[in-house]
Tab-separated table of C-alpha atoms in Angstrom:
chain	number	residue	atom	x	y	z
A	1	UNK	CA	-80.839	-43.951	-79.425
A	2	UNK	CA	-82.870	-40.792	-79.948
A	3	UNK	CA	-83.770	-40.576	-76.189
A	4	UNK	CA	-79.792	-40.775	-75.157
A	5	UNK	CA	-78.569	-37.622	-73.183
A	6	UNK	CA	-75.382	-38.327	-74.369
A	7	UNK	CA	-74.196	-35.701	-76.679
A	8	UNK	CA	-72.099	-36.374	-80.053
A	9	UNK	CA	-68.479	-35.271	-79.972
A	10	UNK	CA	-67.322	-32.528	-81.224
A	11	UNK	CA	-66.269	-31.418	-84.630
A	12	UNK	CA	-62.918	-28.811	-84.630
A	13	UNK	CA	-63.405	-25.896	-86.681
A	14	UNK	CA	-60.574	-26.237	-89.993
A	15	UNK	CA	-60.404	-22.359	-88.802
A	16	UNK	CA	-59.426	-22.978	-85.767
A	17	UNK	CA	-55.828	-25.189	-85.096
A	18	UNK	CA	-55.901	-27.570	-82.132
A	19	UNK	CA	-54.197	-27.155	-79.043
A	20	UNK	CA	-50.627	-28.550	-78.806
A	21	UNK	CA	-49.709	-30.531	-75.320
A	22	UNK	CA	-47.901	-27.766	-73.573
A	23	UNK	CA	-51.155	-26.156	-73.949
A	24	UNK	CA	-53.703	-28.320	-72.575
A	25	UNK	CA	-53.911	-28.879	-68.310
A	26	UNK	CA	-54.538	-31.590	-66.062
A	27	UNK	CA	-58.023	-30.833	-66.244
A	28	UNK	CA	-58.404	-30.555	-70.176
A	29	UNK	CA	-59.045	-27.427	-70.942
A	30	UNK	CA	-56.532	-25.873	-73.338
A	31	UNK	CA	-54.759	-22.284	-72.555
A	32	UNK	CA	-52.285	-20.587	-74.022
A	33	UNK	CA	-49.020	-19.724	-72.600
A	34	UNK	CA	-47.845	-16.101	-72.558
A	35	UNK	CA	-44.424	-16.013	-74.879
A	36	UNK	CA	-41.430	-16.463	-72.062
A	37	UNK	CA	-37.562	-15.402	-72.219
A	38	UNK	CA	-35.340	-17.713	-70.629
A	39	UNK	CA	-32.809	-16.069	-68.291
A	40	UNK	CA	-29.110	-17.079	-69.195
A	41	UNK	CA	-27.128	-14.558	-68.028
A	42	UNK	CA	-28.763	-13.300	-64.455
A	43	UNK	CA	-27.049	-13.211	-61.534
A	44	UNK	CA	-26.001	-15.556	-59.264
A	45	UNK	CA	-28.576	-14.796	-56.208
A	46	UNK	CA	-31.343	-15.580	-58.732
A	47	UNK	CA	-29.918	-18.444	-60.092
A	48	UNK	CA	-29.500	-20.168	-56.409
A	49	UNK	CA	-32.973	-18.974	-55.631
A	50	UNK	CA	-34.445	-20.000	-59.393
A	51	UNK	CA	-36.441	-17.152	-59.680
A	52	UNK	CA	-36.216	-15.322	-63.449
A	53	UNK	CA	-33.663	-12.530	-63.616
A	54	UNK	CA	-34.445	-9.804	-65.462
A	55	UNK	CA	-30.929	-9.127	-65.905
A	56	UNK	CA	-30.796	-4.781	-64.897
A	57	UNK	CA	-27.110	-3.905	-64.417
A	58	UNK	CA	-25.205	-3.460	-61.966
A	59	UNK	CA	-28.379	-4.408	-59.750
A	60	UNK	CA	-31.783	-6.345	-60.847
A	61	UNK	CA	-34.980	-5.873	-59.861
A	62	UNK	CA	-35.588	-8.814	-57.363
A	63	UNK	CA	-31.981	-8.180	-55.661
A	64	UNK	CA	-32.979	-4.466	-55.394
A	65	UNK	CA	-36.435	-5.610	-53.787
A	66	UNK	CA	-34.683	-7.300	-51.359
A	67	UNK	CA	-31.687	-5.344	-50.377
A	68	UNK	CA	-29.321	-7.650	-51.360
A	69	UNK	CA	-25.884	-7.361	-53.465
A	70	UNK	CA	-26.059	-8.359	-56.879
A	71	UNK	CA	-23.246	-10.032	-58.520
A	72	UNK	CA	-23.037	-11.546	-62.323
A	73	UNK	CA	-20.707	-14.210	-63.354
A	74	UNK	CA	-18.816	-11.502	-65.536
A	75	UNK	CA	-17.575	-8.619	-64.853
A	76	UNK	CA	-17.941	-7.413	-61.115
A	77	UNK	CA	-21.015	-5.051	-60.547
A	78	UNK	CA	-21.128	-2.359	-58.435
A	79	UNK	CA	-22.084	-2.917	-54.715
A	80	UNK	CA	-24.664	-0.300	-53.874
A	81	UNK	CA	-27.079	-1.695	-57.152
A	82	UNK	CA	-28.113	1.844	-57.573
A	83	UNK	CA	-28.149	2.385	-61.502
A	84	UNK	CA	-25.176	4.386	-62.963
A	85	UNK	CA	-26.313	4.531	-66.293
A	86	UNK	CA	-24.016	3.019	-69.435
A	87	UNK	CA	-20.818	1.420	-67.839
A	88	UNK	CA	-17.900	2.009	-70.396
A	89	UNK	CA	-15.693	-0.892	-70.751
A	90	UNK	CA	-12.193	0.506	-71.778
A	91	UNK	CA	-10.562	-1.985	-74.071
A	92	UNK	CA	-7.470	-4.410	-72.737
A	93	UNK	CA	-4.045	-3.107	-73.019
A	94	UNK	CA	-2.160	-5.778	-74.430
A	95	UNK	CA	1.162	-4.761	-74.150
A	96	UNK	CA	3.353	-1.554	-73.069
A	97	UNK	CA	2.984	1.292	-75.143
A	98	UNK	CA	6.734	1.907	-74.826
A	99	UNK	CA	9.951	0.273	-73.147
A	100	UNK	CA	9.992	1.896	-69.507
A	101	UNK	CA	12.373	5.186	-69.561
A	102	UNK	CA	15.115	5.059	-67.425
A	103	UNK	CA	14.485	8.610	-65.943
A	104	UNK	CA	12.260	9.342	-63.012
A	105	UNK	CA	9.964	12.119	-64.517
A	106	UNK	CA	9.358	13.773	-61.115
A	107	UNK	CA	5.810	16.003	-61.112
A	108	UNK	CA	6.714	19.511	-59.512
A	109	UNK	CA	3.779	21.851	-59.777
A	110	UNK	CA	2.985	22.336	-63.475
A	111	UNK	CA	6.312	21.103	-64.283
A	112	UNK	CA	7.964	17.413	-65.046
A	113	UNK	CA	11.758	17.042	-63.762
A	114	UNK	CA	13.517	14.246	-65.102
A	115	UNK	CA	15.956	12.000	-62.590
A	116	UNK	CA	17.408	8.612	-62.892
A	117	UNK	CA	14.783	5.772	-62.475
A	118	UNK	CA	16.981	3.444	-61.044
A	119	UNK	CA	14.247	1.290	-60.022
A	120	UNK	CA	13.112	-0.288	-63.115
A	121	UNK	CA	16.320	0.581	-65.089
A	122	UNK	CA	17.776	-2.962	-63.795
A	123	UNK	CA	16.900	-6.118	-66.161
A	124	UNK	CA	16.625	-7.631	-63.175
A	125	UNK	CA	13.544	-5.946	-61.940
A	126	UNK	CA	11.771	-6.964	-65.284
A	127	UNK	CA	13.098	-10.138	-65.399
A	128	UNK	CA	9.693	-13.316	-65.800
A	129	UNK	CA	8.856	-16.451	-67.633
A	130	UNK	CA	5.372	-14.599	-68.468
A	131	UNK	CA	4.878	-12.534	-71.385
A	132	UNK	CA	3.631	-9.522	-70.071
A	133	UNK	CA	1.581	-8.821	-73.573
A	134	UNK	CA	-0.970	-11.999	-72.496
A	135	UNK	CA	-1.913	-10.743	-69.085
A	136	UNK	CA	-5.662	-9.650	-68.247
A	137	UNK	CA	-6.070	-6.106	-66.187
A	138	UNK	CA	-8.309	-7.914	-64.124
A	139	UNK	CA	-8.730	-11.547	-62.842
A	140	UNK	CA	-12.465	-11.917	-61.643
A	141	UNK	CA	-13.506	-15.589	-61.554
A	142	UNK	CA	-14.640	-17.151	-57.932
A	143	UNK	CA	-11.736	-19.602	-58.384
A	144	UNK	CA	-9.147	-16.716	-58.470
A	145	UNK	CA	-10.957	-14.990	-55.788
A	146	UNK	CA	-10.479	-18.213	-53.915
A	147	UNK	CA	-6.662	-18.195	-54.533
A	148	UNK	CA	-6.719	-14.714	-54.124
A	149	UNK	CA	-7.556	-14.696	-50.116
A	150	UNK	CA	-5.553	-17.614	-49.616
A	151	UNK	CA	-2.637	-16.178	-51.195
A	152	UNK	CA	-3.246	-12.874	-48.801
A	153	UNK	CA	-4.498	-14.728	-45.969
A	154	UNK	CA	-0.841	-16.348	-46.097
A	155	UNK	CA	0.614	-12.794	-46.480
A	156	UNK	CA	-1.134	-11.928	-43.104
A	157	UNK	CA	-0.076	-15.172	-41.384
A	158	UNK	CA	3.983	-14.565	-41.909
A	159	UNK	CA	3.231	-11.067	-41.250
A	160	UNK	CA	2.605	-12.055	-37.646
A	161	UNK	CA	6.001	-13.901	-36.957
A	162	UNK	CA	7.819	-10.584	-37.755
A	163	UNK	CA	9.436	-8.089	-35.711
A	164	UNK	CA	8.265	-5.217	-34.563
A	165	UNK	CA	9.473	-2.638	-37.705
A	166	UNK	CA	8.852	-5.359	-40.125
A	167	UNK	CA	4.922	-6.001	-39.014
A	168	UNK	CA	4.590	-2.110	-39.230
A	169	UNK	CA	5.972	-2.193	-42.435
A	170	UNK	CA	3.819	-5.062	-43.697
A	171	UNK	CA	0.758	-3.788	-42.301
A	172	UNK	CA	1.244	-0.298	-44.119
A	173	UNK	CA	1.595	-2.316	-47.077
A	174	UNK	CA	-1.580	-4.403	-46.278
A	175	UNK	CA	-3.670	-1.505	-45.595
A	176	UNK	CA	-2.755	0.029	-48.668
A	177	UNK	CA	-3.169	-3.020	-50.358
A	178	UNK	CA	-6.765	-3.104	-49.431
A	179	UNK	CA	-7.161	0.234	-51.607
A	180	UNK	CA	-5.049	-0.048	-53.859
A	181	UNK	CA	-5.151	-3.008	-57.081
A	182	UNK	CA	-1.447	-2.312	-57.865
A	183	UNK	CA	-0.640	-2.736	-54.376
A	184	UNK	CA	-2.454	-6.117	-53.883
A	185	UNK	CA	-1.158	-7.141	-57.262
A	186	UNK	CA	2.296	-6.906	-55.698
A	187	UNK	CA	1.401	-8.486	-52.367
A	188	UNK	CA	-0.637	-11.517	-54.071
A	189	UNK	CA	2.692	-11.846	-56.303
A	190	UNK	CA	5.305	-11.707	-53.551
A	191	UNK	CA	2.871	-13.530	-51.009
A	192	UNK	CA	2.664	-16.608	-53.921
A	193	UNK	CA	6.333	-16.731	-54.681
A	194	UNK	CA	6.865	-17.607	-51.199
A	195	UNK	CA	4.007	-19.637	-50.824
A	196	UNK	CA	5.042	-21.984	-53.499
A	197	UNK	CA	8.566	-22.013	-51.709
A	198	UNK	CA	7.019	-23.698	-49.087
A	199	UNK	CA	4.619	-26.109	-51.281
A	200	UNK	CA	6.528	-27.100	-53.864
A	201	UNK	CA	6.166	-26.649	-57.454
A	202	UNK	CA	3.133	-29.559	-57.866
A	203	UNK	CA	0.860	-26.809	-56.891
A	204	UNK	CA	0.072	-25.498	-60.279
A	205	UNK	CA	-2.323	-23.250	-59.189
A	206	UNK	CA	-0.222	-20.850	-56.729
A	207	UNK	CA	2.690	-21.449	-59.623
A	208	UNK	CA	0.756	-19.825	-62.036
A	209	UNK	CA	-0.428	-17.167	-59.964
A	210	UNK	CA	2.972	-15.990	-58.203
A	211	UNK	CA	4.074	-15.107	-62.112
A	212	UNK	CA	0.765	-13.692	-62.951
A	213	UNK	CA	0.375	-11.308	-60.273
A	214	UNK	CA	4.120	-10.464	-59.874
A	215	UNK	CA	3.915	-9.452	-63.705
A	216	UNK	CA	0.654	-7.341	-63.282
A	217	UNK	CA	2.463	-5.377	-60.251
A	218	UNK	CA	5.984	-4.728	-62.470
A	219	UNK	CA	3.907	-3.625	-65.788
A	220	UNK	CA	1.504	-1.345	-63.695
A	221	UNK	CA	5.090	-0.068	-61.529
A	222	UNK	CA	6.386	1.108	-64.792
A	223	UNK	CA	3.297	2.424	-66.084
A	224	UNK	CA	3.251	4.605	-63.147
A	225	UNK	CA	7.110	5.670	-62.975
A	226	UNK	CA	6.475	6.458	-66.710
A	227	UNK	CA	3.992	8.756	-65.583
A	228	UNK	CA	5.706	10.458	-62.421
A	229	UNK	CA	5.283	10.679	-58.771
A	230	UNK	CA	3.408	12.802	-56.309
A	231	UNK	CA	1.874	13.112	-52.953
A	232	UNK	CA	-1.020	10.985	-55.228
A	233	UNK	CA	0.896	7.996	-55.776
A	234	UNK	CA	4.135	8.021	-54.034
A	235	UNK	CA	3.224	5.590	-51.236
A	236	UNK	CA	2.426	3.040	-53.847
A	237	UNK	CA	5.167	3.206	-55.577
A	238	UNK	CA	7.179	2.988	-52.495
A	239	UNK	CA	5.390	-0.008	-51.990
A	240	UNK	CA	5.170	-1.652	-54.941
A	241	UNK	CA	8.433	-0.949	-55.466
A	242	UNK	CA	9.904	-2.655	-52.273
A	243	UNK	CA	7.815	-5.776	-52.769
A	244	UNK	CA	9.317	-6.247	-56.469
A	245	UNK	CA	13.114	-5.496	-55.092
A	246	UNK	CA	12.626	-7.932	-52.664
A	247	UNK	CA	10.670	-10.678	-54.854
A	248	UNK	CA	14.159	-9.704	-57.249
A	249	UNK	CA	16.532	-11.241	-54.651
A	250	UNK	CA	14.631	-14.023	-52.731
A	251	UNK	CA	12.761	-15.645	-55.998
A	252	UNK	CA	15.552	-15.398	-58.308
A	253	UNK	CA	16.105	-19.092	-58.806
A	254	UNK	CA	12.365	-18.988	-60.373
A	255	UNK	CA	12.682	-15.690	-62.778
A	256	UNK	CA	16.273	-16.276	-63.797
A	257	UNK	CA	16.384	-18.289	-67.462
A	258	UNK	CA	20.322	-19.488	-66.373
A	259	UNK	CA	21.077	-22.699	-64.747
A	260	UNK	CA	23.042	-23.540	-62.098
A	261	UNK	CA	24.507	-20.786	-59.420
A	262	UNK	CA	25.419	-17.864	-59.829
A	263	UNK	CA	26.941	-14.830	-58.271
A	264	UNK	CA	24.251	-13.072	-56.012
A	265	UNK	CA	24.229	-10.336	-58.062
A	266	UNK	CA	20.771	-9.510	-57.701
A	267	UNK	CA	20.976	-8.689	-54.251
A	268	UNK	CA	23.746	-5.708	-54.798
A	269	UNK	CA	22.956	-3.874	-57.904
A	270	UNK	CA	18.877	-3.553	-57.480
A	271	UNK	CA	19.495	-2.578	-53.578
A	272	UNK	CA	21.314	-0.122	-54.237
A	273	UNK	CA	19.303	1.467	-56.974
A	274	UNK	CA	16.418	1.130	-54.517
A	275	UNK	CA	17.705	3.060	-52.313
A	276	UNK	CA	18.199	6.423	-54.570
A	277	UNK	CA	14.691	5.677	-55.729
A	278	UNK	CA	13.164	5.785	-51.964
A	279	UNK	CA	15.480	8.644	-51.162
A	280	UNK	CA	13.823	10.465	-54.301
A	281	UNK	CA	9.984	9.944	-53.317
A	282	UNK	CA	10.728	9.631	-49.465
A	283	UNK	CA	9.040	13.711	-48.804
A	284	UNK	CA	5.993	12.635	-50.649
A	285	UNK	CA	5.032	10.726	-47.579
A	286	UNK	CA	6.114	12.782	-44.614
A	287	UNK	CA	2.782	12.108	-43.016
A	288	UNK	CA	2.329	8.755	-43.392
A	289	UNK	CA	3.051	6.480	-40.856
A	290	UNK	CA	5.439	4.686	-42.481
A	291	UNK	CA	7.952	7.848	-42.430
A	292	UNK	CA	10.039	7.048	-39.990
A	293	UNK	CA	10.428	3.153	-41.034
A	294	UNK	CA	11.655	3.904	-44.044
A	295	UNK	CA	13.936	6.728	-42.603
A	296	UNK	CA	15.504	3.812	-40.502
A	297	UNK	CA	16.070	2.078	-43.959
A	298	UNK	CA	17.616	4.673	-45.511
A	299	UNK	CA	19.751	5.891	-42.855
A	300	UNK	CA	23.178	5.072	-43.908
A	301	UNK	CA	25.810	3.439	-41.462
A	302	UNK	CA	28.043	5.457	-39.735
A	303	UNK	CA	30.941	7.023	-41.568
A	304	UNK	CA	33.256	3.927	-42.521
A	305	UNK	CA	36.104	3.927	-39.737
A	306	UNK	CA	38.992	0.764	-39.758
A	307	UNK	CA	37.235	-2.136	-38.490
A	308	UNK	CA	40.464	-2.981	-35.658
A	309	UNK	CA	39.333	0.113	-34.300
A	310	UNK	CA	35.719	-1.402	-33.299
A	311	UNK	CA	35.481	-2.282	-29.593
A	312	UNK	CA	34.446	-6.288	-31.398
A	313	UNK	CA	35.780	-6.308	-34.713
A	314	UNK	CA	34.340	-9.866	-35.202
A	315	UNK	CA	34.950	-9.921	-38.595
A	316	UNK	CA	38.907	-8.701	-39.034
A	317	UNK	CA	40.009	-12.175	-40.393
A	318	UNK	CA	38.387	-11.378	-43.400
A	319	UNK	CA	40.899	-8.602	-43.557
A	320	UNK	CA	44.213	-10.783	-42.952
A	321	UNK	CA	46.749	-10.659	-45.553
A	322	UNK	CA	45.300	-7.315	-47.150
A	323	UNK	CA	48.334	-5.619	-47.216
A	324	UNK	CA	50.588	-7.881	-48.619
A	325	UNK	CA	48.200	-8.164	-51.668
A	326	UNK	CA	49.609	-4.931	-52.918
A	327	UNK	CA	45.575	-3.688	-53.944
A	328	UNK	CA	44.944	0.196	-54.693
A	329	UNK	CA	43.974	2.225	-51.929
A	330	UNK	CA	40.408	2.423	-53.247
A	331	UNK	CA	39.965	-1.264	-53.510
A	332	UNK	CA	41.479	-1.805	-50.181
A	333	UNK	CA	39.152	0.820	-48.367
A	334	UNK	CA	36.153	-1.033	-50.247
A	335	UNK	CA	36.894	-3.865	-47.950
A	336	UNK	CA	37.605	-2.721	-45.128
A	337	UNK	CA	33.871	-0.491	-45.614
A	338	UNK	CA	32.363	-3.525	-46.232
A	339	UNK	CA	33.919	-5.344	-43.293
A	340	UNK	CA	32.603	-2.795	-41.226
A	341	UNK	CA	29.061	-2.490	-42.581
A	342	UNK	CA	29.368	-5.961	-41.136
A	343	UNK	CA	30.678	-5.130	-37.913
A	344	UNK	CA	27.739	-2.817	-37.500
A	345	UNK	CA	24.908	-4.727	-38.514
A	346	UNK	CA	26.438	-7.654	-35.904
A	347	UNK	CA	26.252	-5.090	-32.582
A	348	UNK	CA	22.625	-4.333	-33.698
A	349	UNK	CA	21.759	-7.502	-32.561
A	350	UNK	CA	21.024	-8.392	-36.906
A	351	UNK	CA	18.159	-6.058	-36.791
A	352	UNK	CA	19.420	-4.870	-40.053
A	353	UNK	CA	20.657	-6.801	-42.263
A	354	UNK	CA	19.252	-5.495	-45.497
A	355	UNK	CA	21.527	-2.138	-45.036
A	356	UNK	CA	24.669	-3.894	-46.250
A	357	UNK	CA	23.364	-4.696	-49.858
A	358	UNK	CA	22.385	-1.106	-49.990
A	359	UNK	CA	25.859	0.712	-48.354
A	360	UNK	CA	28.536	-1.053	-49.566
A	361	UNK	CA	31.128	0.892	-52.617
A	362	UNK	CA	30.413	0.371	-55.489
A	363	UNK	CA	33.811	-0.653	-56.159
A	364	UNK	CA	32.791	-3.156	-54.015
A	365	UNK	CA	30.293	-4.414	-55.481
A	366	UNK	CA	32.385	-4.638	-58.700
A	367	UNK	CA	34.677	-6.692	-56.996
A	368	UNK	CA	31.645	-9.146	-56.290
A	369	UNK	CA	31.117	-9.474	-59.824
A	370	UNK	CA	34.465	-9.818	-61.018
A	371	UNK	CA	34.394	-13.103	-58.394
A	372	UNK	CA	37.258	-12.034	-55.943
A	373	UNK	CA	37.824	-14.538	-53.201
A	374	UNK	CA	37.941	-11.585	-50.313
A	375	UNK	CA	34.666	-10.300	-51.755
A	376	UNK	CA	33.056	-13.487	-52.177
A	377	UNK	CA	34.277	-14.366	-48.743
A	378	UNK	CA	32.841	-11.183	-47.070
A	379	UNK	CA	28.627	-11.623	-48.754
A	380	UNK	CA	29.244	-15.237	-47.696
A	381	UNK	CA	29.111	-13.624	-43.929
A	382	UNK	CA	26.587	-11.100	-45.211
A	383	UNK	CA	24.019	-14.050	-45.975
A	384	UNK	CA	25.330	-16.117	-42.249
A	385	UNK	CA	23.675	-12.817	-40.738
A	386	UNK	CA	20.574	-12.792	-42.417
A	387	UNK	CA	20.048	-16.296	-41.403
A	388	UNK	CA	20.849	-15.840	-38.307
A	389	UNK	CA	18.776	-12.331	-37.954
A	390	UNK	CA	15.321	-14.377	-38.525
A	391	UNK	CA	13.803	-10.967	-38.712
A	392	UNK	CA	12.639	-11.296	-42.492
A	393	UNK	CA	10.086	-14.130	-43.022
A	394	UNK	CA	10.482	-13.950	-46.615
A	395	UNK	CA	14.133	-14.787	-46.524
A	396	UNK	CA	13.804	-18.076	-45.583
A	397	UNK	CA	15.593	-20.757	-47.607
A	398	UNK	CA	17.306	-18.027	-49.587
A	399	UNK	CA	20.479	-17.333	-47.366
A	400	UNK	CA	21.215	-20.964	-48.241
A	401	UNK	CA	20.806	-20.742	-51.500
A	402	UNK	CA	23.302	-17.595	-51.999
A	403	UNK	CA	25.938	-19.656	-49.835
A	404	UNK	CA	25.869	-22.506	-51.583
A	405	UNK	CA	26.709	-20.679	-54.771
A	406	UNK	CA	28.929	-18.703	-53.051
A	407	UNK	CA	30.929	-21.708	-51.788
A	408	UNK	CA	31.108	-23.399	-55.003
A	409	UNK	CA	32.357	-19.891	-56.708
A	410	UNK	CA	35.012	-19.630	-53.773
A	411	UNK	CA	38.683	-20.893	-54.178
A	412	UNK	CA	39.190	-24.197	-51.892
A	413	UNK	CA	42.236	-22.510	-50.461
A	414	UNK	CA	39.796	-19.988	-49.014
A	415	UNK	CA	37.291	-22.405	-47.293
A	416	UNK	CA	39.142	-22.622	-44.045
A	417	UNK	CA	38.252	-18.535	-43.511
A	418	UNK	CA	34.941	-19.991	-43.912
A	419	UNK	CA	34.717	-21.980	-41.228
A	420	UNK	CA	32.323	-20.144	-39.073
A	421	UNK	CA	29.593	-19.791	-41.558
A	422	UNK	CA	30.091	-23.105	-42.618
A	423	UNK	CA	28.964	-24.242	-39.096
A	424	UNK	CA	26.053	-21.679	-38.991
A	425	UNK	CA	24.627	-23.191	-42.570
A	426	UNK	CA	25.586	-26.818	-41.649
A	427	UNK	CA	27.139	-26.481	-44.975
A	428	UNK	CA	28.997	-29.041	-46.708
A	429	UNK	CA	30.560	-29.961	-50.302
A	430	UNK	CA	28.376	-32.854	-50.945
């Protein structure tokens, strides 16, 4: 009708393209949207609060507005979210440039003396079932942080069951742990090997991790030895070193490629290397307040004297029928040493035990190797003390272990001397 108020629709222009969905309201009326960049990579604190990132390393813009820490799901940013400018990312070290030198390069001033590096100069030290050339630096995820404090909050929980010496001891190490990455990698290592002792090998996760860590700790060890020692870096290799001699003889049923038992080897030859490493790096750390510990490690047992001329020479059986053997006079001394060493570590209450490994002859230790009965005998009351000590938590389960190989090494005509430690480990041939 041509009296209608109601108006004809509308015509678009050709010129002018029609708006597409996304562009038209509720209400209508078309608008265009300003062009938008999806965040994928922000950080976590705006993804949980779905705001847009805008992605500013190692801080963004909304975390800095609210005083917050900032952290991306790669690499770890820094804490204070104050810009530093380009962060250089060196590239991964695959492998070791070199096979670790068996001298100590010692630095003195503007000078490098060599000395044995007894340490790392065992196999046994490097022994592992992980290729060392297929390890990260770093781990970072939140799933290994996860494992990471429960590995260290287990560290902290056997740490309290110690004695006195030993819970200064570990909390030196913890401490320095804290500050240190080569330190923690050792601690994480050692704390898993032990940790999976006690929950079987189903859990994958702490398997894989006691390895990893464990072979982080010896590659950076050698790395550093390779380099040399100073007031810098002499407490951790002190400590780094200890945790991997001691991982050596308690976890070698896990690192060791043989079957079956064998002679505790591993508890004699890297003990006693130990020691001349610790005596070599022991002034770097006059100050620290693990000085005197260590002293009381490395303090040898008095001069050797004949063990019937103790006030309780417990252990003299061990020593019946010497003479009538018709031995050398230096093979029959290295008994009767090691018989004392014994002796000693019994009157101080098994406070101790760990000085044995590290005093007896080398001749002695030979002896070991070569599988004599007497010798085999005399560790087989070395390990009834350190299971009866109770002083080292991460011992346990491993005193058994050695005796049970030693037993089934031993000559059956030799059992009966046994009899004592036989009733201590509830030992029997079945």
């Amino acid at each position: 009708m041509a009296g209608s108020s109601r108006s004809s629709p509308r015509v678009p222009s050709p010129d002018v393209p029609a708006p597409n969905a996304a562009q038209v309201t509720r209400s209508g009326t078309g608008r265009i949207r300003r062009p938008h960049h999806k965040s994928r990579t922000g950080c976590r604190e705006c993804k949980a609060r779905r705001v847009k990132c805008d992605e500013k390393q190692p801080g963004c813009g909304s975390c800095n507005r609210k005083r917050i820490e900032c952290h991306y799901f790669h690499p770890v940013c820094s804490l204070n979210n104050e810009p530093i400018g380009r962060i250089k990312i060196d590239p991964i070290r695959r492998a070791l440039q070199e096979k670790p030198s068996l001298r100590l390069p010692i630095r003195s001033g503007n000078s490098i003396q060599k000395s044995s590096s007894p340490l790392l100069s065992d196999p046994q030290m490097m022994s592992s079932t992980l290729d060392l050339e297929h390890l990260p630096i770093t781990v970072g995820t939140p799933v290994n942080r996860r494992l990471e404090l429960r590995i260290f909050h287990h560290y902290q929980k056997m740490t309290s069951y110690a004695s006195y010496g030993q819970q200064a001891w570990s909390k030196w190490i913890g401490n320095l742990a804290v500050a240190t990455p080569d330190v923690m990698n050792a601690v994480l290592g050692f704390s898993a090997f032990h940790l999976r002792r006690q929950v079987g090998e189903d859990d994958m996760e702490v398997r894989e991790a006691s390895h990893r860590y464990m072979a982080l700790a010896i590659r950076s060890h050698a790395e550093e030895i390779a380099r040399g020692f100073g007031e810098d870096n002499a407490a951790t290799l002190i400590a780094c070193g200890a945790l991997i001699l001691f991982h050596t003889s308690v976890n070698q049923s896990f690192i060791s490629g043989k079957a079956g038992h064998q002679l505790p080897m591993h508890w004699f030859r890297p003990f006693q290397t130990a020691a001349v490493f610790f005596n070599l790096t022991r002034h770097q750390i006059d100050k620290t307040p693990i000085a005197k510990i260590l002293d009381s490690f490395l303090a040898t047992v008095p001069p050797p004297r004949i063990v019937r001329a103790l006030p309780f020479p417990n252990f003299d059986f061990l020593l019946e029928g010497l003479e009538s053997e018709g031995l050398i006079e230096a093979v029959v001394e290295a008994y009767e040493n090691a018989v004392t060493y014994l002796s000693e570590i019994y009157h101080l209450g098994y406070q101790k035990p760990l000085r044995f490994p590290s005093e007896v002859s080398a001749r002695f230790v030979d002896l070991v190797e070569a599988g004599a009965p007497r010798a085999l005998a005399i560790i087989g009351y070395f390990f009834m003390l350190v299971k009866i000590a109770k002083v080292l938590w991460w011992v346990d389960g491993a005193a058994e272990r050695e005796f049970a190989a030693i037993m089934t090494f031993l000559p059956k005509d030799w059992w009966p001397i046994m009899n004592w430690a036989i009733k201590e480990f509830n030992w029997s041939e079945n």
